[in-house]
């Protein structure tokens, strides 16, 4: 989502907030269970050229894929997505033989919550199990099935990849059309709307979701201004409340807590009582140049003391624009380095190494684009 769209969304949401606190819908789990249509997102194979199309092009028959999975050590899968969700599909060897497996992963604001909970954990290995338990209980009773499990699957980064999975035996299935027909009635597909932010499009997760994750011992924190899942243990922003959503980073997606709107960015807050309008620069602050995007930055901004912030304009802390630097959806799914801090000329940052890698992939737009 671009900056202009974000600002329009923020303006709309600001009118719905009272006393500076994000408005949330009541718990929606049971209602969702009753209202969700059955999704047949896998009725037909994806067209050639998609990740799954490439997969079935490489392995034209189920037998071909089984042979490759055997050589690969018992698993062969493909990450792909469609309008209903983000999935990993493939073959896995089980005790009862080869099975076709579909794993559905959280996305949107729910995925952000999973990431921030893991980042904020004192014991990140234990957090994986806590996340599995939370996601299992997150599913309404009416949609739970004994053969739908919550699993951890290999990730492209250090962030764990956790989702709901269901499978069926492939014995007797010869073509991918056979597999598609057999899999179209998997109950897993009923969870797809739930996996994509049940609060609604562009709306914060219900508070009940955060309470559920906290009940399982996770550091589930939400911004009182915009409702985003935040952590103060992001590797590039130590000590700041940061969202891992595409563009926001340490900037709260709101304008002001008064009716007057501003393009200036303000911090995430954990308590609505901390709400205040965006601070103003005096023009007397020290200014240096960011070594990557070239804007003038200062450590003396009233909203971000001690943090390198743009010395004017939006007063943004974010140096890089949206993106992961990866063309492969499977590689970009787990990334947490969605935004980077400004670094002054001849300065350093915990994000310096990641920025160096990002620059090699063409991640940065230089010179800095004029947005308006």
mmCIF file of C-alpha atoms in Angstrom:
data_model
loop_
_atom_site.group_PDB
_atom_site.id
_atom_site.type_symbol
_atom_site.label_atom_id
_atom_site.label_comp_id
_atom_site.label_asym_id
_atom_site.label_seq_id
_atom_site.Cartn_x
_atom_site.Cartn_y
_atom_site.Cartn_z
ATOM 1 C CA UNK A 1 0.000 0.000 0.000
ATOM 2 C CA UNK A 2 1.424 3.373 -1.022
ATOM 3 C CA UNK A 3 1.868 6.456 1.157
ATOM 4 C CA UNK A 4 -1.129 8.257 -0.368
ATOM 5 C CA UNK A 5 -3.384 5.264 0.236
ATOM 6 C CA UNK A 6 -2.082 4.965 3.777
ATOM 7 C CA UNK A 7 -2.897 8.584 4.485
ATOM 8 C CA UNK A 8 -6.422 8.226 3.124
ATOM 9 C CA UNK A 9 -6.897 5.139 5.260
ATOM 10 C CA UNK A 10 -5.520 6.921 8.312
ATOM 11 C CA UNK A 11 -7.855 9.888 7.771
ATOM 12 C CA UNK A 12 -10.848 7.591 7.500
ATOM 13 C CA UNK A 13 -9.908 5.629 10.595
ATOM 14 C CA UNK A 14 -9.205 8.790 12.586
ATOM 15 C CA UNK A 15 -12.862 9.770 12.274
ATOM 16 C CA UNK A 16 -13.857 6.400 13.749
ATOM 17 C CA UNK A 17 -11.667 6.709 16.829
ATOM 18 C CA UNK A 18 -12.755 8.268 20.077
ATOM 19 C CA UNK A 19 -10.402 9.754 22.648
ATOM 20 C CA UNK A 20 -7.406 8.633 20.622
ATOM 21 C CA UNK A 21 -8.087 4.922 20.960
ATOM 22 C CA UNK A 22 -8.498 2.601 18.005
ATOM 23 C CA UNK A 23 -12.026 1.293 17.537
ATOM 24 C CA UNK A 24 -12.280 -2.477 17.474
ATOM 25 C CA UNK A 25 -15.093 -4.788 16.688
ATOM 26 C CA UNK A 26 -16.155 -7.284 19.335
ATOM 27 C CA UNK A 27 -14.911 -10.838 19.094
ATOM 28 C CA UNK A 28 -15.860 -12.217 15.708
ATOM 29 C CA UNK A 29 -14.761 -15.837 15.930
ATOM 30 C CA UNK A 30 -18.155 -17.533 16.338
ATOM 31 C CA UNK A 31 -19.763 -15.228 13.787
ATOM 32 C CA UNK A 32 -17.043 -16.037 11.293
ATOM 33 C CA UNK A 33 -17.537 -19.738 11.796
ATOM 34 C CA UNK A 34 -21.193 -19.388 10.842
ATOM 35 C CA UNK A 35 -20.683 -17.007 7.942
ATOM 36 C CA UNK A 36 -17.606 -18.341 6.181
ATOM 37 C CA UNK A 37 -18.347 -19.846 2.782
ATOM 38 C CA UNK A 38 -16.513 -22.996 1.794
ATOM 39 C CA UNK A 39 -13.634 -21.954 -0.455
ATOM 40 C CA UNK A 40 -12.617 -24.152 -3.344
ATOM 41 C CA UNK A 41 -9.424 -22.240 -4.013
ATOM 42 C CA UNK A 42 -7.667 -25.375 -5.178
ATOM 43 C CA UNK A 43 -10.376 -26.731 -7.454
ATOM 44 C CA UNK A 44 -8.151 -26.216 -10.478
ATOM 45 C CA UNK A 45 -4.383 -26.082 -10.789
ATOM 46 C CA UNK A 46 -2.968 -22.582 -11.113
ATOM 47 C CA UNK A 47 -2.066 -21.521 -14.646
ATOM 48 C CA UNK A 48 1.377 -22.230 -15.992
ATOM 49 C CA UNK A 49 3.811 -19.492 -15.052
ATOM 50 C CA UNK A 50 2.662 -19.421 -11.437
ATOM 51 C CA UNK A 51 4.763 -21.202 -8.790
ATOM 52 C CA UNK A 52 2.331 -24.108 -8.670
ATOM 53 C CA UNK A 53 2.089 -24.111 -12.466
ATOM 54 C CA UNK A 54 5.877 -24.382 -12.626
ATOM 55 C CA UNK A 55 5.739 -27.182 -10.065
ATOM 56 C CA UNK A 56 3.303 -29.352 -11.992
ATOM 57 C CA UNK A 57 5.156 -28.489 -15.185
ATOM 58 C CA UNK A 58 8.351 -29.856 -13.654
ATOM 59 C CA UNK A 59 6.552 -32.923 -12.264
ATOM 60 C CA UNK A 60 3.789 -33.690 -14.789
ATOM 61 C CA UNK A 61 2.388 -36.655 -12.837
ATOM 62 C CA UNK A 62 1.990 -37.483 -9.175
ATOM 63 C CA UNK A 63 4.424 -40.371 -9.648
ATOM 64 C CA UNK A 64 7.070 -37.951 -10.949
ATOM 65 C CA UNK A 65 6.658 -35.794 -7.856
ATOM 66 C CA UNK A 66 6.758 -38.779 -5.514
ATOM 67 C CA UNK A 67 10.029 -39.910 -7.087
ATOM 68 C CA UNK A 68 11.523 -36.428 -6.669
ATOM 69 C CA UNK A 69 10.258 -36.202 -3.079
ATOM 70 C CA UNK A 70 11.845 -39.574 -2.340
ATOM 71 C CA UNK A 71 15.184 -38.298 -3.600
ATOM 72 C CA UNK A 72 14.751 -35.061 -1.617
ATOM 73 C CA UNK A 73 14.384 -36.939 1.653
ATOM 74 C CA UNK A 74 10.637 -37.303 1.952
ATOM 75 C CA UNK A 75 9.248 -33.830 1.193
ATOM 76 C CA UNK A 76 8.660 -31.797 -1.939
ATOM 77 C CA UNK A 77 6.610 -28.620 -1.764
ATOM 78 C CA UNK A 78 5.786 -25.314 -3.432
ATOM 79 C CA UNK A 79 4.857 -21.978 -1.821
ATOM 80 C CA UNK A 80 2.228 -20.020 -3.713
ATOM 81 C CA UNK A 81 -0.759 -17.787 -3.119
ATOM 82 C CA UNK A 82 -4.100 -16.893 -4.617
ATOM 83 C CA UNK A 83 -6.874 -14.464 -3.728
ATOM 84 C CA UNK A 84 -7.953 -16.569 -0.770
ATOM 85 C CA UNK A 85 -4.639 -17.123 0.970
ATOM 86 C CA UNK A 86 -0.977 -18.092 1.038
ATOM 87 C CA UNK A 87 -0.294 -21.785 0.846
ATOM 88 C CA UNK A 88 2.404 -24.414 0.670
ATOM 89 C CA UNK A 89 1.408 -27.478 -1.315
ATOM 90 C CA UNK A 90 3.274 -30.646 -2.082
ATOM 91 C CA UNK A 91 4.005 -34.219 -1.139
ATOM 92 C CA UNK A 92 5.144 -35.540 2.221
ATOM 93 C CA UNK A 93 5.967 -39.077 3.285
ATOM 94 C CA UNK A 94 3.957 -40.176 6.339
ATOM 95 C CA UNK A 95 3.588 -43.403 8.296
ATOM 96 C CA UNK A 96 0.689 -44.456 6.081
ATOM 97 C CA UNK A 97 2.446 -43.597 2.824
ATOM 98 C CA UNK A 98 2.712 -40.548 0.560
ATOM 99 C CA UNK A 99 0.262 -37.728 1.149
ATOM 100 C CA UNK A 100 -0.660 -34.542 -0.654
ATOM 101 C CA UNK A 101 -0.391 -31.769 1.926
ATOM 102 C CA UNK A 102 -1.740 -28.219 1.928
ATOM 103 C CA UNK A 103 -0.552 -25.729 4.545
ATOM 104 C CA UNK A 104 -2.334 -22.390 4.995
ATOM 105 C CA UNK A 105 -0.299 -19.550 6.505
ATOM 106 C CA UNK A 106 -1.477 -16.425 8.319
ATOM 107 C CA UNK A 107 -1.175 -13.244 6.323
ATOM 108 C CA UNK A 108 -1.883 -9.562 6.722
ATOM 109 C CA UNK A 109 -2.240 -8.269 10.262
ATOM 110 C CA UNK A 110 -2.379 -11.797 11.698
ATOM 111 C CA UNK A 111 1.008 -12.623 10.207
ATOM 112 C CA UNK A 112 2.353 -9.366 11.652
ATOM 113 C CA UNK A 113 1.143 -10.456 15.088
ATOM 114 C CA UNK A 114 2.904 -13.819 14.754
ATOM 115 C CA UNK A 115 6.154 -12.098 13.792
ATOM 116 C CA UNK A 116 6.078 -9.497 16.554
ATOM 117 C CA UNK A 117 5.237 -12.140 19.167
ATOM 118 C CA UNK A 118 8.220 -14.204 18.083
ATOM 119 C CA UNK A 119 10.528 -11.179 18.008
ATOM 120 C CA UNK A 120 9.411 -10.150 21.508
ATOM 121 C CA UNK A 121 9.888 -13.569 23.107
ATOM 122 C CA UNK A 122 12.598 -14.169 25.705
ATOM 123 C CA UNK A 123 12.769 -17.798 24.563
ATOM 124 C CA UNK A 124 12.090 -17.881 20.824
ATOM 125 C CA UNK A 125 12.191 -21.671 20.622
ATOM 126 C CA UNK A 126 9.474 -21.898 23.246
ATOM 127 C CA UNK A 127 7.580 -19.135 21.426
ATOM 128 C CA UNK A 128 7.185 -21.396 18.396
ATOM 129 C CA UNK A 129 5.212 -23.897 20.461
ATOM 130 C CA UNK A 130 3.227 -21.090 22.080
ATOM 131 C CA UNK A 131 2.363 -19.735 18.638
ATOM 132 C CA UNK A 132 1.250 -23.189 17.509
ATOM 133 C CA UNK A 133 -1.078 -23.433 20.500
ATOM 134 C CA UNK A 134 -2.423 -19.913 19.999
ATOM 135 C CA UNK A 135 -3.155 -20.467 16.303
ATOM 136 C CA UNK A 136 -4.858 -23.773 17.088
ATOM 137 C CA UNK A 137 -7.154 -22.108 19.636
ATOM 138 C CA UNK A 138 -7.665 -19.144 17.304
ATOM 139 C CA UNK A 139 -9.766 -21.393 15.052
ATOM 140 C CA UNK A 140 -13.457 -21.328 16.114
ATOM 141 C CA UNK A 141 -14.777 -24.588 17.561
ATOM 142 C CA UNK A 142 -17.146 -25.027 14.619
ATOM 143 C CA UNK A 143 -14.201 -25.074 12.187
ATOM 144 C CA UNK A 144 -11.808 -27.314 14.103
ATOM 145 C CA UNK A 145 -11.129 -30.773 12.687
ATOM 146 C CA UNK A 146 -8.978 -33.555 14.132
ATOM 147 C CA UNK A 147 -6.990 -33.858 10.905
ATOM 148 C CA UNK A 148 -6.170 -30.129 10.722
ATOM 149 C CA UNK A 149 -2.943 -29.491 12.613
ATOM 150 C CA UNK A 150 -0.798 -26.421 13.300
ATOM 151 C CA UNK A 151 2.774 -27.036 12.175
ATOM 152 C CA UNK A 152 6.108 -25.319 11.734
ATOM 153 C CA UNK A 153 7.577 -25.606 8.262
ATOM 154 C CA UNK A 154 11.019 -24.597 6.933
ATOM 155 C CA UNK A 155 11.439 -20.847 6.603
ATOM 156 C CA UNK A 156 13.507 -18.743 4.226
ATOM 157 C CA UNK A 157 14.713 -16.596 7.166
ATOM 158 C CA UNK A 158 15.224 -16.924 10.916
ATOM 159 C CA UNK A 159 11.532 -16.148 11.478
ATOM 160 C CA UNK A 160 9.553 -19.382 11.963
ATOM 161 C CA UNK A 161 6.876 -20.256 9.430
ATOM 162 C CA UNK A 162 3.784 -21.608 11.199
ATOM 163 C CA UNK A 163 0.420 -22.496 9.718
ATOM 164 C CA UNK A 164 -2.523 -24.871 9.566
ATOM 165 C CA UNK A 165 -2.129 -28.054 7.535
ATOM 166 C CA UNK A 166 -4.282 -30.883 6.212
ATOM 167 C CA UNK A 167 -3.433 -33.757 3.905
ATOM 168 C CA UNK A 168 -4.872 -36.698 1.990
ATOM 169 C CA UNK A 169 -3.355 -39.932 0.656
ATOM 170 C CA UNK A 170 -2.267 -39.910 -2.981
ATOM 171 C CA UNK A 171 -2.524 -43.672 -3.454
ATOM 172 C CA UNK A 172 -4.531 -44.232 -6.609
ATOM 173 C CA UNK A 173 -4.215 -40.606 -7.778
ATOM 174 C CA UNK A 174 -2.294 -40.331 -11.037
ATOM 175 C CA UNK A 175 -2.779 -36.788 -12.326
ATOM 176 C CA UNK A 176 -2.852 -33.370 -10.656
ATOM 177 C CA UNK A 177 -6.456 -33.076 -11.793
ATOM 178 C CA UNK A 178 -7.178 -36.176 -9.709
ATOM 179 C CA UNK A 179 -5.454 -34.517 -6.753
ATOM 180 C CA UNK A 180 -7.372 -31.274 -7.234
ATOM 181 C CA UNK A 181 -10.711 -33.073 -7.298
ATOM 182 C CA UNK A 182 -9.829 -35.024 -4.163
ATOM 183 C CA UNK A 183 -8.554 -31.945 -2.331
ATOM 184 C CA UNK A 184 -11.288 -29.455 -3.174
ATOM 185 C CA UNK A 185 -13.379 -30.465 -0.165
ATOM 186 C CA UNK A 186 -10.579 -30.135 2.386
ATOM 187 C CA UNK A 187 -11.930 -28.348 5.447
ATOM 188 C CA UNK A 188 -8.682 -26.387 5.609
ATOM 189 C CA UNK A 189 -9.967 -24.000 2.956
ATOM 190 C CA UNK A 190 -12.736 -22.853 5.313
ATOM 191 C CA UNK A 191 -10.007 -21.237 7.438
ATOM 192 C CA UNK A 192 -8.725 -18.964 4.668
ATOM 193 C CA UNK A 193 -10.817 -15.879 5.614
ATOM 194 C CA UNK A 194 -9.853 -16.351 9.255
ATOM 195 C CA UNK A 195 -6.170 -16.433 8.304
ATOM 196 C CA UNK A 196 -6.446 -13.031 6.663
ATOM 197 C CA UNK A 197 -7.223 -10.518 9.428
ATOM 198 C CA UNK A 198 -10.791 -11.256 10.593
ATOM 199 C CA UNK A 199 -11.254 -7.672 11.767
ATOM 200 C CA UNK A 200 -11.973 -6.739 8.160
ATOM 201 C CA UNK A 201 -10.029 -5.226 5.268
ATOM 202 C CA UNK A 202 -7.619 -2.556 6.513
ATOM 203 C CA UNK A 203 -9.027 -2.851 10.039
ATOM 204 C CA UNK A 204 -7.086 -3.711 13.163
ATOM 205 C CA UNK A 205 -7.307 -7.206 14.603
ATOM 206 C CA UNK A 206 -9.934 -7.518 17.326
ATOM 207 C CA UNK A 207 -8.519 -7.069 20.812
ATOM 208 C CA UNK A 208 -9.673 -10.608 21.591
ATOM 209 C CA UNK A 209 -6.964 -11.926 19.265
ATOM 210 C CA UNK A 210 -4.229 -10.167 21.227
ATOM 211 C CA UNK A 211 -5.736 -11.419 24.481
ATOM 212 C CA UNK A 212 -5.713 -14.968 23.125
ATOM 213 C CA UNK A 213 -2.038 -14.785 22.188
ATOM 214 C CA UNK A 214 -1.155 -13.226 25.548
ATOM 215 C CA UNK A 215 -2.998 -16.054 27.289
ATOM 216 C CA UNK A 216 -0.464 -18.403 25.738
ATOM 217 C CA UNK A 217 2.431 -16.432 27.213
ATOM 218 C CA UNK A 218 3.284 -14.449 24.091
ATOM 219 C CA UNK A 219 4.337 -10.794 23.975
ATOM 220 C CA UNK A 220 1.296 -9.712 21.962
ATOM 221 C CA UNK A 221 1.300 -5.904 22.035
ATOM 222 C CA UNK A 222 -0.877 -3.602 19.974
ATOM 223 C CA UNK A 223 -0.613 0.107 19.306
ATOM 224 C CA UNK A 224 -3.364 2.088 21.035
ATOM 225 C CA UNK A 225 -3.370 4.520 18.128
ATOM 226 C CA UNK A 226 -3.646 2.309 15.040
ATOM 227 C CA UNK A 227 -4.147 -1.201 16.424
ATOM 228 C CA UNK A 228 -1.062 -2.627 14.702
ATOM 229 C CA UNK A 229 0.905 -5.451 16.298
ATOM 230 C CA UNK A 230 4.156 -3.944 17.559
ATOM 231 C CA UNK A 231 7.381 -5.031 19.217
ATOM 232 C CA UNK A 232 10.235 -3.152 20.850
ATOM 233 C CA UNK A 233 12.713 -5.892 19.901
ATOM 234 C CA UNK A 234 12.962 -5.424 16.158
ATOM 235 C CA UNK A 235 16.630 -6.019 15.256
ATOM 236 C CA UNK A 236 16.856 -2.757 13.289
ATOM 237 C CA UNK A 237 14.917 -0.593 15.745
ATOM 238 C CA UNK A 238 15.990 -1.652 19.272
ATOM 239 C CA UNK A 239 13.937 -0.019 22.000
ATOM 240 C CA UNK A 240 11.306 1.497 19.689
ATOM 241 C CA UNK A 241 7.764 0.214 19.259
ATOM 242 C CA UNK A 242 7.782 -1.019 15.674
ATOM 243 C CA UNK A 243 5.305 -2.662 13.352
ATOM 244 C CA UNK A 244 6.505 -5.180 10.771
ATOM 245 C CA UNK A 245 3.736 -4.146 8.370
ATOM 246 C CA UNK A 246 5.072 -3.160 4.946
ATOM 247 C CA UNK A 247 5.689 0.560 5.298
ATOM 248 C CA UNK A 248 4.881 1.710 8.797
ATOM 249 C CA UNK A 249 7.823 0.532 10.886
ATOM 250 C CA UNK A 250 8.015 2.802 13.958
ATOM 251 C CA UNK A 251 5.416 5.236 12.547
ATOM 252 C CA UNK A 252 1.842 4.973 13.762
ATOM 253 C CA UNK A 253 -0.725 4.898 10.969
ATOM 254 C CA UNK A 254 -2.741 7.855 12.214
ATOM 255 C CA UNK A 255 -2.590 11.587 11.585
ATOM 256 C CA UNK A 256 -3.382 13.371 14.839
ATOM 257 C CA UNK A 257 -5.521 12.654 17.841
ATOM 258 C CA UNK A 258 -7.300 15.923 17.187
ATOM 259 C CA UNK A 259 -9.440 16.583 14.126
ATOM 260 C CA UNK A 260 -6.624 18.542 12.514
ATOM 261 C CA UNK A 261 -4.752 16.319 10.079
ATOM 262 C CA UNK A 262 -1.010 16.263 9.544
ATOM 263 C CA UNK A 263 1.322 14.431 7.196
ATOM 264 C CA UNK A 264 3.905 14.176 9.947
ATOM 265 C CA UNK A 265 4.482 10.726 11.351
ATOM 266 C CA UNK A 266 4.048 10.017 15.067
ATOM 267 C CA UNK A 267 5.199 7.099 17.235
ATOM 268 C CA UNK A 268 3.256 3.979 18.110
ATOM 269 C CA UNK A 269 1.858 4.128 21.619
ATOM 270 C CA UNK A 270 0.912 1.312 23.988
ATOM 271 C CA UNK A 271 -1.340 3.450 26.169
ATOM 272 C CA UNK A 272 -3.873 5.890 24.693
ATOM 273 C CA UNK A 273 -2.992 8.326 27.469
ATOM 274 C CA UNK A 274 0.352 8.835 25.704
ATOM 275 C CA UNK A 275 -1.414 10.312 22.684
ATOM 276 C CA UNK A 276 -0.319 13.747 21.559
ATOM 277 C CA UNK A 277 -0.120 15.704 18.297
ATOM 278 C CA UNK A 278 2.978 15.496 16.145
ATOM 279 C CA UNK A 279 5.842 17.583 17.463
ATOM 280 C CA UNK A 280 7.290 20.457 15.500
ATOM 281 C CA UNK A 281 10.877 21.132 14.627
ATOM 282 C CA UNK A 282 12.320 24.524 15.520
ATOM 283 C CA UNK A 283 14.759 24.618 12.626
ATOM 284 C CA UNK A 284 17.659 24.941 15.034
ATOM 285 C CA UNK A 285 18.302 21.205 15.359
ATOM 286 C CA UNK A 286 21.587 19.733 14.197
ATOM 287 C CA UNK A 287 21.307 18.226 10.726
ATOM 288 C CA UNK A 288 23.434 15.692 8.909
ATOM 289 C CA UNK A 289 22.897 13.733 5.741
ATOM 290 C CA UNK A 290 21.664 10.150 5.590
ATOM 291 C CA UNK A 291 24.327 8.079 3.867
ATOM 292 C CA UNK A 292 21.758 6.066 1.894
ATOM 293 C CA UNK A 293 18.854 8.285 0.870
ATOM 294 C CA UNK A 294 20.574 11.673 1.149
ATOM 295 C CA UNK A 295 17.890 13.489 3.180
ATOM 296 C CA UNK A 296 18.862 15.692 6.105
ATOM 297 C CA UNK A 297 18.288 13.976 9.427
ATOM 298 C CA UNK A 298 18.462 14.943 13.082
ATOM 299 C CA UNK A 299 18.597 13.239 16.488
ATOM 300 C CA UNK A 300 16.749 16.134 18.091
ATOM 301 C CA UNK A 301 13.213 15.663 16.831
ATOM 302 C CA UNK A 302 10.739 16.111 19.725
ATOM 303 C CA UNK A 303 8.861 12.896 18.866
ATOM 304 C CA UNK A 304 11.963 10.754 18.319
ATOM 305 C CA UNK A 305 14.719 11.975 20.682
ATOM 306 C CA UNK A 306 17.984 10.161 20.109
ATOM 307 C CA UNK A 307 16.800 8.525 16.891
ATOM 308 C CA UNK A 308 17.827 9.697 13.422
ATOM 309 C CA UNK A 309 14.730 11.264 11.908
ATOM 310 C CA UNK A 310 14.073 13.250 8.760
ATOM 311 C CA UNK A 311 14.594 16.910 9.677
ATOM 312 C CA UNK A 312 11.463 18.135 7.929
ATOM 313 C CA UNK A 313 8.665 16.970 5.681
ATOM 314 C CA UNK A 314 7.015 13.931 7.213
ATOM 315 C CA UNK A 315 9.698 13.605 9.900
ATOM 316 C CA UNK A 316 9.890 9.943 8.984
ATOM 317 C CA UNK A 317 12.373 7.520 10.489
ATOM 318 C CA UNK A 318 12.156 5.166 7.525
ATOM 319 C CA UNK A 319 14.981 5.362 5.006
ATOM 320 C CA UNK A 320 13.984 2.567 2.635
ATOM 321 C CA UNK A 321 10.789 2.255 0.641
ATOM 322 C CA UNK A 322 8.457 -0.725 0.769
ATOM 323 C CA UNK A 323 9.728 -4.056 -0.414
ATOM 324 C CA UNK A 324 11.714 -7.110 0.507
ATOM 325 C CA UNK A 325 14.246 -7.152 -2.286
ATOM 326 C CA UNK A 326 13.046 -10.671 -3.191
ATOM 327 C CA UNK A 327 11.203 -11.688 -6.328
ATOM 328 C CA UNK A 328 10.289 -15.045 -4.786
ATOM 329 C CA UNK A 329 7.155 -14.975 -2.614
ATOM 330 C CA UNK A 330 8.440 -17.892 -0.572
ATOM 331 C CA UNK A 331 11.593 -15.938 0.318
ATOM 332 C CA UNK A 332 9.838 -12.670 1.096
ATOM 333 C CA UNK A 333 7.060 -14.187 3.231
ATOM 334 C CA UNK A 334 9.128 -14.380 6.435
ATOM 335 C CA UNK A 335 11.131 -11.181 6.096
ATOM 336 C CA UNK A 336 11.071 -8.703 8.956
ATOM 337 C CA UNK A 337 13.454 -6.114 7.482
ATOM 338 C CA UNK A 338 10.636 -4.350 5.646
ATOM 339 C CA UNK A 339 11.859 -0.893 6.653
ATOM 340 C CA UNK A 340 15.297 0.453 7.520
ATOM 341 C CA UNK A 341 16.461 3.365 9.664
ATOM 342 C CA UNK A 342 18.352 6.411 8.499
ATOM 343 C CA UNK A 343 22.106 6.164 9.095
ATOM 344 C CA UNK A 344 24.159 9.367 9.081
ATOM 345 C CA UNK A 345 27.227 9.730 6.917
ATOM 346 C CA UNK A 346 30.123 7.970 8.658
ATOM 347 C CA UNK A 347 27.632 6.498 11.176
ATOM 348 C CA UNK A 348 26.602 2.944 12.011
ATOM 349 C CA UNK A 349 23.433 1.039 12.905
ATOM 350 C CA UNK A 350 22.293 -2.490 13.825
ATOM 351 C CA UNK A 351 20.714 -2.518 10.363
ATOM 352 C CA UNK A 352 23.906 -1.636 8.475
ATOM 353 C CA UNK A 353 24.664 -5.186 7.312
ATOM 354 C CA UNK A 354 21.087 -5.781 6.159
ATOM 355 C CA UNK A 355 21.083 -2.468 4.294
ATOM 356 C CA UNK A 356 24.294 -3.429 2.512
ATOM 357 C CA UNK A 357 22.647 -6.612 1.276
ATOM 358 C CA UNK A 358 19.474 -4.751 0.323
ATOM 359 C CA UNK A 359 21.382 -2.226 -1.745
ATOM 360 C CA UNK A 360 22.931 -5.011 -3.817
ATOM 361 C CA UNK A 361 19.469 -6.280 -4.715
ATOM 362 C CA UNK A 362 18.304 -2.877 -5.928
ATOM 363 C CA UNK A 363 16.078 -2.407 -2.914
ATOM 364 C CA UNK A 364 16.687 1.312 -2.544
ATOM 365 C CA UNK A 365 15.306 3.979 -4.817
ATOM 366 C CA UNK A 366 17.972 6.639 -5.224
ATOM 367 C CA UNK A 367 17.602 9.533 -5.279
ATOM 368 C CA UNK A 368 14.752 9.598 -2.790
ATOM 369 C CA UNK A 369 11.433 9.852 -4.684
ATOM 370 C CA UNK A 370 9.194 12.888 -4.379
ATOM 371 C CA UNK A 371 5.857 11.498 -3.160
ATOM 372 C CA UNK A 372 3.722 14.630 -3.520
#
